[in-house]
mmCIF file of C-alpha atoms in Angstrom:
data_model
loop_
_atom_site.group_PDB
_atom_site.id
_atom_site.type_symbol
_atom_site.label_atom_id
_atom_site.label_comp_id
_atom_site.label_asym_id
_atom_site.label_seq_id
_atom_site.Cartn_x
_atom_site.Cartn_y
_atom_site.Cartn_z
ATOM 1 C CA UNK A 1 12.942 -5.018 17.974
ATOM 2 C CA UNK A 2 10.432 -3.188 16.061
ATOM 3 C CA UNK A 3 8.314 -3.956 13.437
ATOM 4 C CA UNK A 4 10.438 -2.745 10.373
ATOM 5 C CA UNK A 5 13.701 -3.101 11.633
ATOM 6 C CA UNK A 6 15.150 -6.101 10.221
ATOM 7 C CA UNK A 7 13.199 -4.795 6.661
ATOM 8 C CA UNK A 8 15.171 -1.349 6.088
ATOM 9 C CA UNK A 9 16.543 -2.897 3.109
ATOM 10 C CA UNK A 10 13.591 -3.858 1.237
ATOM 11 C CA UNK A 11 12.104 -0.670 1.535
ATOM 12 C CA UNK A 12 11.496 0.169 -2.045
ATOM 13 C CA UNK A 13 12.340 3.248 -3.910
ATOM 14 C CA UNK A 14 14.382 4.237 -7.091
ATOM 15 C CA UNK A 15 16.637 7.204 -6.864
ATOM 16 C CA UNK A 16 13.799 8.893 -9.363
ATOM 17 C CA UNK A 17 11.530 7.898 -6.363
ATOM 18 C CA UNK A 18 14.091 9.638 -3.298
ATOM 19 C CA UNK A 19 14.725 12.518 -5.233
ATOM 20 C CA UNK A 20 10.994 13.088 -5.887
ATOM 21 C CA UNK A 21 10.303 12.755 -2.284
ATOM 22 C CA UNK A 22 12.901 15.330 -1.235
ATOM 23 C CA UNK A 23 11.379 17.680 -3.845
ATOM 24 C CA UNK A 24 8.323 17.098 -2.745
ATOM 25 C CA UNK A 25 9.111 17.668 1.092
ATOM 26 C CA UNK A 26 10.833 21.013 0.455
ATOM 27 C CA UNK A 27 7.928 22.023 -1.218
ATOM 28 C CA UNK A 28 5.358 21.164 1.346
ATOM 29 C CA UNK A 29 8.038 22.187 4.229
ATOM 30 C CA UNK A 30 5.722 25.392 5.147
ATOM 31 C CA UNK A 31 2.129 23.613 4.287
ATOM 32 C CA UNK A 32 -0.177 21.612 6.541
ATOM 33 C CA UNK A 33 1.169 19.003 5.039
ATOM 34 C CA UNK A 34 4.807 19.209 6.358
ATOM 35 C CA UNK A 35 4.263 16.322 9.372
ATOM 36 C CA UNK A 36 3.766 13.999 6.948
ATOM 37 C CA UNK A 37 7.647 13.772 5.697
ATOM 38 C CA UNK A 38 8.672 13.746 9.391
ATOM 39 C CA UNK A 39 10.244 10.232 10.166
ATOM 40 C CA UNK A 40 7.592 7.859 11.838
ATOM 41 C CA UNK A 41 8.461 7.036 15.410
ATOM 42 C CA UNK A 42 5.506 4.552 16.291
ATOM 43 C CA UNK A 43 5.165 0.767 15.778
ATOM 44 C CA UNK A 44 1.789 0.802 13.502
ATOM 45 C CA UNK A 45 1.717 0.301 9.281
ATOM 46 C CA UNK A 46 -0.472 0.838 7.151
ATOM 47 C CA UNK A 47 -1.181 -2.233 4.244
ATOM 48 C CA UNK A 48 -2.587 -0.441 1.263
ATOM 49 C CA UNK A 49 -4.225 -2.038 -1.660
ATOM 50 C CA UNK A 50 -5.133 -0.085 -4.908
ATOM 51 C CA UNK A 51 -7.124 -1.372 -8.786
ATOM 52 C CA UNK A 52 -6.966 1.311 -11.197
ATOM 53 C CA UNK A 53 -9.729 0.944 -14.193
ATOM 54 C CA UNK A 54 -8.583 3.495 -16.915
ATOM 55 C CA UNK A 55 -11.809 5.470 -18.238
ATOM 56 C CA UNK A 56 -11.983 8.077 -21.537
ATOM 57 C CA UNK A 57 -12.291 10.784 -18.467
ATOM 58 C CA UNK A 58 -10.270 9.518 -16.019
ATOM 59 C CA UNK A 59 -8.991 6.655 -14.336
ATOM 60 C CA UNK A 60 -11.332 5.139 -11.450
ATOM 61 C CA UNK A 61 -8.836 4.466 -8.118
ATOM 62 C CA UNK A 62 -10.588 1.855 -5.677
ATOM 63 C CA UNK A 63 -7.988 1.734 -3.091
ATOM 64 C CA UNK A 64 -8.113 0.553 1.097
ATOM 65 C CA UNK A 65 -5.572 0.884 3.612
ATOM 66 C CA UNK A 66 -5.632 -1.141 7.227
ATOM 67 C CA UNK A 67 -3.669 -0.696 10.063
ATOM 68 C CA UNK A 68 -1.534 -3.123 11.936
ATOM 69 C CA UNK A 69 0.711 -3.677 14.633
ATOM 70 C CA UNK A 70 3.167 -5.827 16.113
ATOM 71 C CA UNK A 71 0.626 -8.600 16.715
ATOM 72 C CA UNK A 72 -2.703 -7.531 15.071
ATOM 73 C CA UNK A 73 -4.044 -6.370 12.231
ATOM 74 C CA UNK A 74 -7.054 -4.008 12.713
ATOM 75 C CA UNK A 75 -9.845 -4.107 9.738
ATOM 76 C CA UNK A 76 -12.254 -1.941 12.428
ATOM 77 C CA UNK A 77 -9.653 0.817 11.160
ATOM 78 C CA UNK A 78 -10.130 0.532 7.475
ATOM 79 C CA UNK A 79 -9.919 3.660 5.240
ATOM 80 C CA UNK A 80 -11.997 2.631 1.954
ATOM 81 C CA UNK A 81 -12.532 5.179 -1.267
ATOM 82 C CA UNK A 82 -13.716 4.638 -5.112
ATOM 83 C CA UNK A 83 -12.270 7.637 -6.484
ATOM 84 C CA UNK A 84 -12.913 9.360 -10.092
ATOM 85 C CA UNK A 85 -15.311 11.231 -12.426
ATOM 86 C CA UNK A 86 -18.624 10.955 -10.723
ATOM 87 C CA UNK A 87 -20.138 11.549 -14.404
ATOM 88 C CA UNK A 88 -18.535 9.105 -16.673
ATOM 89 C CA UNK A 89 -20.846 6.793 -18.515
ATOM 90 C CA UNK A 90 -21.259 3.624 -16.694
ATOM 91 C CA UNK A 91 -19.214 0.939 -18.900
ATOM 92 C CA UNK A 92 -19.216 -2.763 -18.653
ATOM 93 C CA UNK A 93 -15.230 -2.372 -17.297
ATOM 94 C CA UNK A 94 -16.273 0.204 -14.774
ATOM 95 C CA UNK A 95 -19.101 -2.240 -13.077
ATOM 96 C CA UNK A 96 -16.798 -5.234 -12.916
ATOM 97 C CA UNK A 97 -14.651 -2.712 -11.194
ATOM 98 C CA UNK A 98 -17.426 -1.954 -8.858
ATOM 99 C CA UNK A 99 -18.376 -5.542 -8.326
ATOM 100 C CA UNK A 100 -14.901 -6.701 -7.943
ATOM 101 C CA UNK A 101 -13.644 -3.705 -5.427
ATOM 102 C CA UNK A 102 -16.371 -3.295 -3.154
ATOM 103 C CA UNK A 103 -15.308 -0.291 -2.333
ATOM 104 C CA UNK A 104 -18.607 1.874 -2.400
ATOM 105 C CA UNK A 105 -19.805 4.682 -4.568
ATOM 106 C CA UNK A 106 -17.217 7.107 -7.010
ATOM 107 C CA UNK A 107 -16.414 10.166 -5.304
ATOM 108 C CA UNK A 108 -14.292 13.021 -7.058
ATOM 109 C CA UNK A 109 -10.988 13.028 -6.469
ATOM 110 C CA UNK A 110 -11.001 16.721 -4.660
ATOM 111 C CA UNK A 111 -8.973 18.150 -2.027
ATOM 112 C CA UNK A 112 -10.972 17.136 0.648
ATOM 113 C CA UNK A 113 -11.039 13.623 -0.263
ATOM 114 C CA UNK A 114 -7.652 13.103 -0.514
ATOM 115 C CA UNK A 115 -6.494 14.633 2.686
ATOM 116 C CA UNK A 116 -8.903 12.212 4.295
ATOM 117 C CA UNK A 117 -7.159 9.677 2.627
ATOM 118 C CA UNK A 118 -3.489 11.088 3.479
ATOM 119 C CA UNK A 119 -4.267 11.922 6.985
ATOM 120 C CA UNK A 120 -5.528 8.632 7.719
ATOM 121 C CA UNK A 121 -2.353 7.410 6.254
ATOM 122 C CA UNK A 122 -0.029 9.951 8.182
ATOM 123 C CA UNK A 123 3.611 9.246 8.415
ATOM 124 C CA UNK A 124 3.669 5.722 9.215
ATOM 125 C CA UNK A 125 4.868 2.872 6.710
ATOM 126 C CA UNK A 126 3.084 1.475 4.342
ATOM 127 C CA UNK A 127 2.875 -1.877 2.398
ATOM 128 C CA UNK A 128 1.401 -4.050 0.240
ATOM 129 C CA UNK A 129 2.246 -6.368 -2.865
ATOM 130 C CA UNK A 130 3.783 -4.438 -5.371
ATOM 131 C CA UNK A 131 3.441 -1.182 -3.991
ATOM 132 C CA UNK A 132 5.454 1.132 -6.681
ATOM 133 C CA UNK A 133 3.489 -0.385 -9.701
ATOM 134 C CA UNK A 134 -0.364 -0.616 -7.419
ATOM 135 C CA UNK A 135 -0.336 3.203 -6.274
ATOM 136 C CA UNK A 136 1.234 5.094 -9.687
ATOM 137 C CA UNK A 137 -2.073 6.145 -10.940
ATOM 138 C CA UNK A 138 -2.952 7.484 -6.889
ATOM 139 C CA UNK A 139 0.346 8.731 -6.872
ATOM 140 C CA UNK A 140 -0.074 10.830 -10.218
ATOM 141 C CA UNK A 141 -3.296 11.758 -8.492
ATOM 142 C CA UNK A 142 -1.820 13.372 -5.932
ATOM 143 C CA UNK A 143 0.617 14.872 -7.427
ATOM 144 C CA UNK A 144 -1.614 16.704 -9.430
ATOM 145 C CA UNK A 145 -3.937 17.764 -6.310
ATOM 146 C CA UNK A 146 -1.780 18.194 -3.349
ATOM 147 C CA UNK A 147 1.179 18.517 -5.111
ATOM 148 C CA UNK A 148 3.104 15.485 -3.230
ATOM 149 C CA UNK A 149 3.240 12.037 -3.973
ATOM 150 C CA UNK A 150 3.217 9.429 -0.670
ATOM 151 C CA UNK A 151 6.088 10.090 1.053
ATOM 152 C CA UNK A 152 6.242 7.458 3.162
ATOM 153 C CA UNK A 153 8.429 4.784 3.432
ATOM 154 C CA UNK A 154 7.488 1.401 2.023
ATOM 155 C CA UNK A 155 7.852 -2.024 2.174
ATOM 156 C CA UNK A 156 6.865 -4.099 -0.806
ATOM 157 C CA UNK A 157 5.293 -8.031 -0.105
ATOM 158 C CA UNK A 158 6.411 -9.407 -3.147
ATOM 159 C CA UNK A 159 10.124 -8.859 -2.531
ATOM 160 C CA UNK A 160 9.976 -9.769 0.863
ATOM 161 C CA UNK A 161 8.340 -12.682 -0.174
ATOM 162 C CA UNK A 162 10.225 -13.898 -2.999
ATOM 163 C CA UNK A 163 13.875 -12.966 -0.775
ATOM 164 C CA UNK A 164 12.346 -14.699 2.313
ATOM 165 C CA UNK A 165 11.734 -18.109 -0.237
ATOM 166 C CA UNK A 166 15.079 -18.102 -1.804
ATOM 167 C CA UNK A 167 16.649 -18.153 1.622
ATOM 168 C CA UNK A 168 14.558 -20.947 2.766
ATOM 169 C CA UNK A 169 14.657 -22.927 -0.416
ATOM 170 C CA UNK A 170 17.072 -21.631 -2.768
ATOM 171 C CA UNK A 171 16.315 -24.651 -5.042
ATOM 172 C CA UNK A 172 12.599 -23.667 -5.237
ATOM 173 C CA UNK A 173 10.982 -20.500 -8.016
ATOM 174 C CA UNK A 174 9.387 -17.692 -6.129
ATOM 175 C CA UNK A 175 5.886 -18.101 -7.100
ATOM 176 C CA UNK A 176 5.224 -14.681 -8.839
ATOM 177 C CA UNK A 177 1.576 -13.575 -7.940
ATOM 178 C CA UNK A 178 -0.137 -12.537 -5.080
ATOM 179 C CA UNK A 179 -2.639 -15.786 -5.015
ATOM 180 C CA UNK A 180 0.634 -18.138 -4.990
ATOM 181 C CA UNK A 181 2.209 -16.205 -2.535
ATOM 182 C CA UNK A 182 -0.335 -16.179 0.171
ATOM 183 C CA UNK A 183 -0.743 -19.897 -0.585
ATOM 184 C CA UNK A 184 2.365 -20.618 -0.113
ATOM 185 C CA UNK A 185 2.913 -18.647 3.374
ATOM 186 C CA UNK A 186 -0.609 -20.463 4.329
ATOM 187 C CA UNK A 187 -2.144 -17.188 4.966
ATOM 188 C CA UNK A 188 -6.273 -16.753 4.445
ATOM 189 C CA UNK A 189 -7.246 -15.833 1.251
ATOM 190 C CA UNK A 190 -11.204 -15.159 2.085
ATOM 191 C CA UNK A 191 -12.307 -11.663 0.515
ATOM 192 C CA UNK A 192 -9.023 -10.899 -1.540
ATOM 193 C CA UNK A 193 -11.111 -9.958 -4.485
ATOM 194 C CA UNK A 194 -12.240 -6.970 -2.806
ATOM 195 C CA UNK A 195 -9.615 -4.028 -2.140
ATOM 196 C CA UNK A 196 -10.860 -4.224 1.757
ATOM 197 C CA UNK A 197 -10.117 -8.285 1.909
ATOM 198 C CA UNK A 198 -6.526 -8.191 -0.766
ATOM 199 C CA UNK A 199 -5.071 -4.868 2.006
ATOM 200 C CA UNK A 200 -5.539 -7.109 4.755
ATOM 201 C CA UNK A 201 -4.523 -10.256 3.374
ATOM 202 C CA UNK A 202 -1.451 -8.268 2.291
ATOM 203 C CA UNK A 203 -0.761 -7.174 5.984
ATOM 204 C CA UNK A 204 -1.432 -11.158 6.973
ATOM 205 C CA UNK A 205 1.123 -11.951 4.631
ATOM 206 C CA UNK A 206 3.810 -9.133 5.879
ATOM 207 C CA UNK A 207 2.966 -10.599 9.337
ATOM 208 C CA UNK A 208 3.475 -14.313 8.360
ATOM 209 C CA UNK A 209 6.990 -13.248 6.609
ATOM 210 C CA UNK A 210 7.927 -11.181 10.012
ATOM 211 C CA UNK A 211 7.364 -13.708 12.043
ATOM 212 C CA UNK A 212 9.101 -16.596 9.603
ATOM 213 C CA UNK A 213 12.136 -14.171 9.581
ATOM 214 C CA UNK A 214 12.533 -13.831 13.135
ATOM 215 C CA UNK A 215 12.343 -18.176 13.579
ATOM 216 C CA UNK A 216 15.443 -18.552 11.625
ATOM 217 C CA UNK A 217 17.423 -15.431 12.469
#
């Protein structure tokens, strides 16, 4: 069985979100970006973490994305940015962002830095906790520079976590954040303050859940 298989249903999306994605794929259809609304065929995701600090110019998008596989996850492939205006007045928000995200210096949010960012991501899946809320400001972003949002599918943590719970112990409250959660699934928590460390404890978690699903299937 693959990876995603037995979570189809929990990939998230409104219709808002579908329809945006079909607009968004007829209008790329002819552009370089076309492959990227092709259905993914492989067995890798992609856990993505994103903190957004507003700013009076523009928001400041830390965001990291790890691959994993059936059995590994693999932080030696890592894509880590800090985009946003490169000449904003440095603000006692934006270096808590800095200290908290680790995610290196601001680059602008230009062409070239966001194809990096969507090429590394390709076609395959992607998730992380919370995903629709987390990547609305890269989203926007994106919209506005490539003309597409992400158009790939998704799996959100946090509902796979909180459905996984109630079937286990319907008695029980899904803890709601994403501390509880990993403490709950026993699943390291070293790093999460960083974007690098909270992406790949978010792919530890979607492991953990996987493999919890497929004991009691």
């Amino acid at each position: 069985m693959r990876l995603l298989d037995r979570h189809v249903p929990l990939f998230s999306g409104s219709l808002r979100t579908l329809l945006r994605r079909e607009s968004d794929r007829r209008r790329c259809a002819d552009s370089p970006y076309a492959w990227l609304f092709q259905p993914y065929m492989g067995d890798e995701l992609v856990a993505l973490a994103c903190t957004v600090t507003p700013s009076p110019s523009s928001p400041v998008i830390s965001l990291a994305a790890v691959v994993l596989s059936q059995q590994q996850v693999h932080t030696s492939r890592a894509f880590v940015i800090t985009l946003g205006c490169m000449k904003q007045p440095e603000s006692k928000m934006l270096r808590r962002h800095h200290l908290l995200c680790e995610a290196g210096a601001v680059l602008p949010p230009n062409g070239d830095n966001l194809n990096a960012l969507v090429e590394f991501i390709g076609n395959r899946p992607i998730v992380g906790w919370q995903l629709e809320k987390r990547i609305g400001a890269l989203n926007a972003l994106l919209s506005k520079r490539l003309n597409f949002a992400l158009p790939n599918a998704q799996v959100d943590v946090a509902r796979l976590h909180q459905r996984q719970l109630r079937r286990l112990h319907p008695e029980v409250e899904a803890p709601s954040s994403f501390a509880q959660a990993l403490a709950c699934w026993q699943v390291p928590t070293m790093g999460v303050q960083s974007v690098l460390g909270e992406a790949t404890a978010s792919a530890l978690l979607y492991m953990r859940l996987q493999r919890v699903m497929a004991q009691v299937a």
